[in-house]
Amino acid sequence: MDNSVSKGQFRGQLNGRAAGATRQGGMSLVGLIIAAIVLGFSALVVMQVVPLYIADQKLTSIFKGLEEASAGSPAEIRRTIDKQLDINEVDDRFDSKEFEIRPVTGGYSVTYNYDGRATLFGNLSLVAEFKHQTRVSN
């Protein structure tokens, strides 16, 4: 009788598996479904939130333009804001009447704070709070 162990059997015993057994890698069906749900929810959030920030960037550019402009009255500032909202194609989201224009020393302070809402599904929404303020010189 020969009590020797062949190389293949010995390797299998060292790895904790029977000789010749292979281990398969990959994702189970449940793991694949969970990954698809997470990926789909992430894509939904991105598709709903990105437009909020794009509109806010346009509003930021309007405020930067107001800093550089000089205006004589609040009515002129509102007309400038209306034109810029129309040019940037965000006049459906924002109204120049909602902008707060207060007189300060040497000009006007223009403030606009708002909440952007992104409806995900049903009654679940994400809310982003935006604040803008600038000073317009006479």
Tab-separated table of C-alpha atoms in Angstrom:
chain	number	residue	atom	x	y	z
A	1	MET	CA	0.000	0.000	0.000
A	2	ASP	CA	1.177	3.422	-0.930
A	3	ASN	CA	0.272	6.171	1.596
A	4	SER	CA	1.669	9.007	-0.482
A	5	VAL	CA	-0.558	11.952	-1.473
A	6	SER	CA	-0.474	13.236	-5.017
A	7	LYS	CA	0.346	16.886	-5.669
A	8	GLY	CA	-3.237	17.758	-6.762
A	9	GLN	CA	-4.797	16.209	-3.681
A	10	PHE	CA	-2.283	17.919	-1.413
A	11	ARG	CA	-2.960	21.352	-2.981
A	12	GLY	CA	-6.718	20.843	-2.570
A	13	GLN	CA	-6.271	19.944	1.074
A	14	LEU	CA	-4.117	23.038	1.668
A	15	ASN	CA	-6.711	25.371	0.211
A	16	GLY	CA	-9.465	23.862	2.351
A	17	ARG	CA	-11.259	22.359	-0.641
A	18	ALA	CA	-11.443	18.942	-2.105
A	19	ALA	CA	-9.118	18.258	-4.967
A	20	GLY	CA	-10.489	19.475	-8.297
A	21	ALA	CA	-13.166	21.784	-6.809
A	22	THR	CA	-13.237	25.287	-8.217
A	23	ARG	CA	-14.756	28.392	-6.703
A	24	GLN	CA	-16.930	30.535	-8.929
A	25	GLY	CA	-16.927	34.302	-8.570
A	26	GLY	CA	-19.653	36.735	-9.481
A	27	MET	CA	-22.793	38.403	-8.281
A	28	SER	CA	-25.936	36.590	-7.253
A	29	LEU	CA	-29.327	37.525	-8.649
A	30	VAL	CA	-30.313	39.207	-5.379
A	31	GLY	CA	-27.077	41.220	-5.411
A	32	LEU	CA	-27.712	42.226	-9.012
A	33	ILE	CA	-31.257	43.398	-8.196
A	34	ILE	CA	-30.058	45.417	-5.200
A	35	ALA	CA	-27.299	47.007	-7.286
A	36	ALA	CA	-29.831	47.892	-10.021
A	37	ILE	CA	-32.167	49.496	-7.457
A	38	VAL	CA	-29.331	51.567	-5.936
A	39	LEU	CA	-28.076	52.605	-9.378
A	40	GLY	CA	-31.601	53.498	-10.563
A	41	PHE	CA	-32.327	55.573	-7.446
A	42	SER	CA	-28.996	57.380	-7.801
A	43	ALA	CA	-29.729	58.161	-11.451
A	44	LEU	CA	-33.190	59.485	-10.511
A	45	VAL	CA	-31.719	61.781	-7.854
A	46	VAL	CA	-29.080	63.102	-10.250
A	47	MET	CA	-31.632	63.731	-13.022
A	48	GLN	CA	-33.875	65.692	-10.650
A	49	VAL	CA	-31.218	67.649	-8.712
A	50	VAL	CA	-28.861	68.721	-11.514
A	51	PRO	CA	-31.443	71.070	-13.137
A	52	LEU	CA	-31.834	72.858	-9.781
A	53	TYR	CA	-28.129	73.632	-9.680
A	54	ILE	CA	-27.987	74.606	-13.343
A	55	ALA	CA	-30.791	77.137	-12.775
A	56	ASP	CA	-28.997	78.398	-9.670
A	57	GLN	CA	-25.770	78.871	-11.642
A	58	LYS	CA	-27.699	81.012	-14.117
A	59	LEU	CA	-29.090	83.042	-11.230
A	60	THR	CA	-25.565	83.417	-9.834
A	61	SER	CA	-24.404	84.822	-13.180
A	62	ILE	CA	-27.281	87.328	-13.086
A	63	PHE	CA	-26.179	88.480	-9.627
A	64	LYS	CA	-22.578	88.835	-10.801
A	65	GLY	CA	-23.826	90.960	-13.693
A	66	LEU	CA	-25.791	93.143	-11.282
A	67	GLU	CA	-22.630	93.782	-9.249
A	68	GLU	CA	-20.936	95.242	-12.298
A	69	ALA	CA	-23.959	97.263	-13.459
A	70	SER	CA	-25.091	100.565	-12.074
A	71	ALA	CA	-28.757	101.416	-11.732
A	72	GLY	CA	-30.642	104.538	-10.797
A	73	SER	CA	-33.787	103.013	-9.322
A	74	PRO	CA	-35.293	99.718	-8.149
A	75	ALA	CA	-37.499	99.714	-11.276
A	76	GLU	CA	-34.388	99.739	-13.494
A	77	ILE	CA	-32.875	96.896	-11.457
A	78	ARG	CA	-36.069	94.840	-11.879
A	79	ARG	CA	-36.082	95.480	-15.637
A	80	THR	CA	-32.443	94.339	-15.803
A	81	ILE	CA	-33.285	91.224	-13.785
A	82	ASP	CA	-36.301	90.490	-16.044
A	83	LYS	CA	-34.138	90.785	-19.171
A	84	GLN	CA	-31.445	88.533	-17.718
A	85	LEU	CA	-33.989	85.946	-16.571
A	86	ASP	CA	-35.405	85.889	-20.091
A	87	ILE	CA	-31.958	85.673	-21.729
A	88	ASN	CA	-30.910	82.813	-19.421
A	89	GLU	CA	-34.252	81.065	-20.022
A	90	VAL	CA	-35.135	80.784	-16.344
A	91	ASP	CA	-37.993	83.298	-16.377
A	92	ASP	CA	-40.425	80.419	-15.817
A	93	ARG	CA	-38.709	79.545	-12.507
A	94	PHE	CA	-38.025	82.996	-11.078
A	95	ASP	CA	-39.950	86.260	-10.963
A	96	SER	CA	-38.243	89.634	-10.583
A	97	LYS	CA	-41.014	90.720	-8.177
A	98	GLU	CA	-39.705	88.169	-5.681
A	99	PHE	CA	-36.287	89.826	-5.555
A	100	GLU	CA	-35.897	92.058	-2.503
A	101	ILE	CA	-34.359	95.433	-3.372
A	102	ARG	CA	-33.459	97.660	-0.416
A	103	PRO	CA	-31.704	101.014	-0.484
A	104	VAL	CA	-28.304	101.084	1.205
A	105	THR	CA	-25.584	103.696	1.316
A	106	GLY	CA	-24.307	104.261	-2.223
A	107	GLY	CA	-26.813	102.028	-3.995
A	108	TYR	CA	-29.139	99.103	-3.451
A	109	SER	CA	-28.925	95.665	-1.883
A	110	VAL	CA	-30.537	92.929	-3.974
A	111	THR	CA	-31.426	89.690	-2.174
A	112	TYR	CA	-33.134	86.538	-3.350
A	113	ASN	CA	-33.501	83.434	-1.171
A	114	TYR	CA	-35.488	80.463	-2.369
A	115	ASP	CA	-35.975	76.733	-1.964
A	116	GLY	CA	-35.574	74.525	-5.001
A	117	ARG	CA	-37.644	71.340	-4.952
A	118	ALA	CA	-36.977	68.149	-6.836
A	119	THR	CA	-39.811	65.606	-6.690
A	120	LEU	CA	-38.401	62.090	-6.716
A	121	PHE	CA	-41.620	60.061	-6.669
A	122	GLY	CA	-44.936	60.234	-4.888
A	123	ASN	CA	-44.740	62.676	-2.012
A	124	LEU	CA	-40.951	62.335	-1.617
A	125	SER	CA	-39.029	65.479	-2.577
A	126	LEU	CA	-35.550	66.848	-2.101
A	127	VAL	CA	-35.258	70.480	-1.058
A	128	ALA	CA	-32.210	72.637	-1.739
A	129	GLU	CA	-31.930	76.061	-0.125
A	130	PHE	CA	-30.271	78.829	-2.159
A	131	LYS	CA	-29.305	82.331	-1.029
A	132	HIS	CA	-28.112	85.193	-3.211
A	133	GLN	CA	-27.205	88.729	-2.319
A	134	THR	CA	-25.368	91.520	-4.102
A	135	ARG	CA	-24.960	95.243	-4.050
A	136	VAL	CA	-25.789	97.511	-6.984
A	137	SER	CA	-24.137	100.927	-7.110
A	138	ASN	CA	-25.794	104.151	-8.273
